[in-house]
Short mmCIF file of the C-alpha atoms (twelve columns), coordinates in Angstrom:
data_MODEL
# 
_entry.id   MODEL 
# 
loop_
_atom_site.group_PDB 
_atom_site.id 
_atom_site.type_symbol 
_atom_site.label_atom_id 
_atom_site.label_alt_id 
_atom_site.label_comp_id 
_atom_site.label_asym_id 
_atom_site.label_seq_id 
_atom_site.Cartn_x 
_atom_site.Cartn_y 
_atom_site.Cartn_z 
_atom_site.pdbx_PDB_model_num 
ATOM 1   C CA . MET A 1   112.525 96.711  64.261  1 
ATOM 2   C CA . SER A 2   111.802 94.505  67.261  1 
ATOM 3   C CA . GLY A 3   115.555 94.126  67.877  1 
ATOM 4   C CA . LEU A 4   115.799 97.920  68.272  1 
ATOM 5   C CA . LYS A 5   112.812 97.975  70.612  1 
ATOM 6   C CA . ASP A 6   114.361 95.152  72.685  1 
ATOM 7   C CA . LYS A 7   117.611 97.117  72.952  1 
ATOM 8   C CA . LYS A 8   115.756 100.250 74.074  1 
ATOM 9   C CA . LYS A 9   113.723 98.240  76.588  1 
ATOM 10  C CA . GLN A 10  116.940 96.604  77.914  1 
ATOM 11  C CA . ARG A 11  118.668 99.989  78.167  1 
ATOM 12  C CA . LYS A 12  115.735 101.523 80.035  1 
ATOM 13  C CA . GLU A 13  115.588 98.564  82.452  1 
ATOM 14  C CA . PHE A 14  119.348 98.747  83.059  1 
ATOM 15  C CA . GLU A 15  119.106 102.473 83.777  1 
ATOM 16  C CA . GLU A 16  116.229 101.907 86.186  1 
ATOM 17  C CA . ILE A 17  117.708 99.096  88.233  1 
ATOM 18  C CA . ALA A 18  121.476 99.414  87.838  1 
ATOM 19  C CA . LEU A 19  122.334 103.100 87.454  1 
ATOM 20  C CA . VAL A 20  120.683 103.962 90.771  1 
ATOM 21  C CA . HIS A 21  123.702 102.359 92.512  1 
ATOM 22  C CA . ILE A 22  126.365 104.462 90.793  1 
ATOM 23  C CA . ASP A 23  127.175 106.625 93.869  1 
ATOM 24  C CA . SER A 24  127.579 103.627 96.115  1 
ATOM 25  C CA . LEU A 25  129.727 101.791 93.554  1 
ATOM 26  C CA . TYR A 26  131.903 104.844 92.932  1 
ATOM 27  C CA . ARG A 27  132.353 105.437 96.688  1 
ATOM 28  C CA . THR A 28  133.410 101.826 97.208  1 
ATOM 29  C CA . ALA A 29  135.734 102.029 94.212  1 
ATOM 30  C CA . LEU A 30  137.356 105.043 95.875  1 
ATOM 31  C CA . TYR A 31  137.846 103.009 99.041  1 
ATOM 32  C CA . MET A 32  139.390 100.198 97.001  1 
ATOM 33  C CA . THR A 33  141.694 102.242 94.755  1 
ATOM 34  C CA . LYS A 34  142.606 105.353 96.797  1 
ATOM 35  C CA . ASP A 35  142.567 107.302 93.477  1 
ATOM 36  C CA . GLU A 36  139.719 109.302 91.975  1 
ATOM 37  C CA . GLN A 37  140.654 108.638 88.360  1 
ATOM 38  C CA . GLU A 38  141.107 104.896 89.015  1 
ATOM 39  C CA . ALA A 39  137.792 104.815 90.863  1 
ATOM 40  C CA . GLU A 40  136.039 106.471 87.941  1 
ATOM 41  C CA . ASP A 41  137.627 104.034 85.513  1 
ATOM 42  C CA . LEU A 42  136.748 101.068 87.705  1 
ATOM 43  C CA . THR A 43  133.139 102.247 88.057  1 
ATOM 44  C CA . GLN A 44  132.898 102.755 84.293  1 
ATOM 45  C CA . GLU A 45  134.401 99.330  83.587  1 
ATOM 46  C CA . THR A 46  131.943 97.797  86.011  1 
ATOM 47  C CA . TYR A 47  128.938 99.374  84.333  1 
ATOM 48  C CA . LEU A 48  130.212 98.511  80.834  1 
ATOM 49  C CA . LYS A 49  130.610 94.883  81.832  1 
ATOM 50  C CA . ALA A 50  127.272 94.854  83.619  1 
ATOM 51  C CA . TYR A 51  125.516 96.290  80.584  1 
ATOM 52  C CA . ARG A 52  127.254 93.811  78.281  1 
ATOM 53  C CA . PHE A 53  126.048 90.922  80.390  1 
ATOM 54  C CA . PHE A 54  122.733 92.410  81.487  1 
ATOM 55  C CA . ALA A 55  120.814 89.876  79.473  1 
ATOM 56  C CA . ASN A 56  122.250 87.208  81.853  1 
ATOM 57  C CA . PHE A 57  121.120 89.089  84.968  1 
ATOM 58  C CA . GLU A 58  118.350 87.285  86.868  1 
ATOM 59  C CA . PRO A 59  115.568 89.907  87.265  1 
ATOM 60  C CA . ARG A 60  114.477 88.853  90.761  1 
ATOM 61  C CA . THR A 61  117.967 88.808  92.248  1 
ATOM 62  C CA . ASN A 62  119.850 91.571  93.994  1 
ATOM 63  C CA . CYS A 63  121.221 93.931  91.321  1 
ATOM 64  C CA . LYS A 64  123.339 95.872  93.807  1 
ATOM 65  C CA . ALA A 65  125.111 92.758  95.018  1 
ATOM 66  C CA . TRP A 66  125.613 91.666  91.347  1 
ATOM 67  C CA . LEU A 67  127.195 95.046  90.512  1 
ATOM 68  C CA . PHE A 68  129.423 94.959  93.582  1 
ATOM 69  C CA . LYS A 69  130.641 91.475  92.624  1 
ATOM 70  C CA . ILE A 70  131.570 92.795  89.163  1 
ATOM 71  C CA . LEU A 71  133.263 95.768  90.800  1 
ATOM 72  C CA . GLN A 72  135.194 93.472  93.161  1 
ATOM 73  C CA . ASN A 73  136.294 91.190  90.316  1 
ATOM 74  C CA . ASN A 74  137.353 94.082  88.108  1 
ATOM 75  C CA . HIS A 75  139.407 95.501  90.994  1 
ATOM 76  C CA . LEU A 76  141.064 92.187  91.697  1 
ATOM 77  C CA . ASN A 77  141.933 91.789  88.021  1 
ATOM 78  C CA . ARG A 78  143.447 95.298  87.975  1 
ATOM 79  C CA . CYS A 79  145.426 94.483  91.112  1 
ATOM 80  C CA . ARG A 80  146.767 91.300  89.633  1 
ATOM 81  C CA . ASN A 81  147.909 93.275  86.586  1 
ATOM 82  C CA . LYS A 82  149.496 95.946  88.678  1 
ATOM 83  C CA . SER A 83  150.764 93.614  91.469  1 
ATOM 84  C CA . LYS A 84  149.327 95.878  94.084  1 
ATOM 85  C CA . VAL A 85  146.380 95.476  96.363  1 
ATOM 86  C CA . SER A 86  144.708 98.353  98.135  1 
ATOM 87  C CA . PHE A 87  141.130 98.791  99.189  1 
ATOM 88  C CA . LEU A 88  140.511 102.235 100.706 1 
ATOM 89  C CA . GLU A 89  140.442 105.894 99.796  1 
ATOM 90  C CA . GLU A 90  140.541 108.821 102.129 1 
ATOM 91  C CA . PHE A 91  137.166 109.830 103.535 1 
ATOM 92  C CA . ASN A 92  136.375 113.530 103.140 1 
ATOM 93  C CA . GLU A 93  133.473 113.045 105.412 1 
ATOM 94  C CA . ILE A 94  133.018 110.409 108.122 1 
ATOM 95  C CA . ASN A 95  130.144 108.132 107.135 1 
ATOM 96  C CA . PRO A 96  127.650 107.711 109.998 1 
ATOM 97  C CA . TYR A 97  128.023 103.940 109.770 1 
ATOM 98  C CA . CYS A 98  131.610 104.179 110.971 1 
ATOM 99  C CA . PHE A 99  130.267 105.420 114.282 1 
ATOM 100 C CA . GLN A 100 128.106 102.314 114.586 1 
ATOM 101 C CA . LEU A 101 131.217 100.224 114.823 1 
ATOM 102 C CA . ILE A 102 131.396 100.816 118.590 1 
ATOM 103 C CA . GLN A 103 127.962 100.829 120.194 1 
ATOM 104 C CA . GLU A 104 128.710 100.870 123.914 1 
ATOM 105 C CA . GLU A 105 127.014 102.305 127.000 1 
ATOM 106 C CA . GLU A 106 127.450 106.037 127.670 1 
ATOM 107 C CA . SER A 107 129.623 105.314 130.694 1 
ATOM 108 C CA . ASN A 108 132.102 103.397 128.568 1 
ATOM 109 C CA . PRO A 109 135.294 105.412 127.956 1 
ATOM 110 C CA . GLU A 110 135.531 103.888 124.448 1 
ATOM 111 C CA . LYS A 111 132.422 105.787 123.438 1 
ATOM 112 C CA . ASN A 112 133.861 109.056 124.678 1 
ATOM 113 C CA . PHE A 113 136.924 108.885 122.501 1 
ATOM 114 C CA . PHE A 114 134.780 108.775 119.381 1 
ATOM 115 C CA . LYS A 115 134.031 112.436 119.887 1 
ATOM 116 C CA . ASN A 116 137.708 113.181 119.315 1 
ATOM 117 C CA . LEU A 117 138.256 110.933 116.318 1 
ATOM 118 C CA . SER A 118 138.893 112.387 112.901 1 
ATOM 119 C CA . SER A 119 138.354 110.778 109.533 1 
ATOM 120 C CA . LYS A 120 142.119 110.305 109.457 1 
ATOM 121 C CA . HIS A 121 141.965 107.926 112.473 1 
ATOM 122 C CA . ILE A 122 139.077 105.958 111.029 1 
ATOM 123 C CA . ARG A 123 140.600 105.758 107.541 1 
ATOM 124 C CA . ARG A 124 143.931 104.624 108.975 1 
ATOM 125 C CA . ALA A 125 142.297 101.969 111.157 1 
ATOM 126 C CA . ILE A 126 140.272 100.586 108.242 1 
ATOM 127 C CA . GLU A 127 143.306 100.602 105.927 1 
ATOM 128 C CA . ASP A 128 145.291 98.747  108.552 1 
ATOM 129 C CA . LEU A 129 142.759 95.937  108.849 1 
ATOM 130 C CA . PRO A 130 143.939 92.677  107.316 1 
ATOM 131 C CA . GLU A 131 142.518 92.233  103.872 1 
ATOM 132 C CA . GLU A 132 140.416 89.241  104.813 1 
ATOM 133 C CA . TRP A 133 138.235 91.390  107.095 1 
ATOM 134 C CA . ARG A 134 138.494 94.806  105.403 1 
ATOM 135 C CA . LEU A 135 135.975 94.375  102.588 1 
ATOM 136 C CA . THR A 136 133.385 92.794  104.935 1 
ATOM 137 C CA . VAL A 137 133.668 95.744  107.344 1 
ATOM 138 C CA . ILE A 138 133.456 98.243  104.494 1 
ATOM 139 C CA . LEU A 139 130.367 96.608  102.973 1 
ATOM 140 C CA . ALA A 140 128.578 96.244  106.318 1 
ATOM 141 C CA . ASP A 141 129.490 99.473  108.088 1 
ATOM 142 C CA . ILE A 142 130.110 101.955 105.316 1 
ATOM 143 C CA . GLU A 143 127.844 100.651 102.557 1 
ATOM 144 C CA . ASP A 144 125.199 99.298  104.971 1 
ATOM 145 C CA . TYR A 145 124.950 95.849  103.330 1 
ATOM 146 C CA . SER A 146 123.013 93.063  105.074 1 
ATOM 147 C CA . TYR A 147 124.747 89.786  105.857 1 
ATOM 148 C CA . LYS A 148 122.930 88.193  102.918 1 
ATOM 149 C CA . GLU A 149 124.102 90.906  100.518 1 
ATOM 150 C CA . ILE A 150 127.713 90.598  101.758 1 
ATOM 151 C CA . ALA A 151 127.514 86.848  101.292 1 
ATOM 152 C CA . GLU A 152 126.314 87.379  97.694  1 
ATOM 153 C CA . VAL A 153 129.234 89.710  96.965  1 
ATOM 154 C CA . THR A 154 131.977 87.805  98.681  1 
ATOM 155 C CA . LYS A 155 130.664 84.281  97.968  1 
ATOM 156 C CA . PHE A 156 131.115 83.368  101.660 1 
ATOM 157 C CA . PRO A 157 128.396 81.620  103.643 1 
ATOM 158 C CA . ILE A 158 126.427 83.954  105.908 1 
ATOM 159 C CA . GLY A 159 127.991 82.383  109.020 1 
ATOM 160 C CA . THR A 160 131.452 83.152  107.689 1 
ATOM 161 C CA . VAL A 161 130.381 86.744  106.884 1 
ATOM 162 C CA . MET A 162 129.121 87.163  110.427 1 
ATOM 163 C CA . SER A 163 132.342 85.759  111.837 1 
ATOM 164 C CA . LYS A 164 134.569 87.944  109.619 1 
ATOM 165 C CA . LEU A 165 132.509 91.007  110.461 1 
ATOM 166 C CA . HIS A 166 132.720 90.322  114.211 1 
ATOM 167 C CA . ARG A 167 136.442 89.783  114.039 1 
ATOM 168 C CA . GLY A 168 136.978 92.783  111.734 1 
ATOM 169 C CA . ARG A 169 134.987 95.107  113.994 1 
ATOM 170 C CA . ASN A 170 136.898 93.943  117.074 1 
ATOM 171 C CA . LEU A 171 140.230 94.574  115.295 1 
ATOM 172 C CA . LEU A 172 138.941 97.969  114.136 1 
ATOM 173 C CA . ARG A 173 137.907 98.850  117.677 1 
ATOM 174 C CA . LYS A 174 141.345 97.927  119.067 1 
ATOM 175 C CA . LYS A 175 143.156 99.880  116.341 1 
ATOM 176 C CA . LEU A 176 141.018 102.981 116.947 1 
ATOM 177 C CA . LEU A 177 141.611 102.803 120.674 1 
ATOM 178 C CA . LYS A 178 145.363 102.465 120.039 1 
ATOM 179 C CA . TYR A 179 145.450 105.441 117.734 1 
ATOM 180 C CA . VAL A 180 143.491 107.628 120.123 1 
ATOM 181 C CA . LYS A 181 145.786 106.672 123.023 1 
ATOM 182 C CA . GLU A 182 148.861 107.345 120.881 1 
ATOM 183 C CA . GLU A 183 147.632 110.880 120.236 1 
ATOM 184 C CA . LYS A 184 146.485 111.259 123.836 1 
ATOM 185 C CA . LEU A 185 142.912 112.013 122.933 1 
ATOM 186 C CA . ILE A 186 141.831 110.075 126.007 1 
ATOM 187 C CA . LYS A 187 143.596 109.249 129.244 1 
ATOM 188 C CA . GLU A 188 144.834 105.735 129.725 1 
# 
C-alpha cells in the first residue's frame, strides 16, 4: 500500500510544481517548431519524460528551468531525426516583452517605429537571428527568464548568457530597423 501512496504523493507534487508551467512550455514549443501539432507533441513528450524522471528532480532547484532543458533536448533530438532545425512559431499576439527589446529615449526615432511594427516584423526578425542567439533572446525577452535561469537551460555560464543576449538584442534591433525602413514605416 505504501507504494501506491508514494505514487499518489509524487503525482500530486508533480502536478503542483511542474504542470503550472505548461502554457509557457507550450508557447516556447510553438516558437521552436512552428507547428501546433508538433508543439503539442513536444510538450507532451517533455512532460512524460519529466514525470518518468521526477524522482531524480532536486526539490530545491528550478523546476521551470529543468522542464525547459528537457523541452530543448527533446526538440534537438527531433531535429536531428528530421534533419531540420527551426525555433519559432508565428505570434498571434505580440508579447509585451518584445517591446522591451528596444528601450530608448522618447526622442529616439527607433522608438517611434515600434508603433508601426506588426507581429509579422517581430516574428521575421527573431526567426532571422542566428541560432546561437535566438534561444537566449526568446527565453529572456519572450519567456522573461533571468540570466541564471537561461544559464541553467542552456548550460552556458551567466557571462556568456549576458554576452549572447546583448549581441542577440543588437542584431534584432538592426533587423527590425531594416524591415521597417524596407516597408517605409519610418523616414530614413
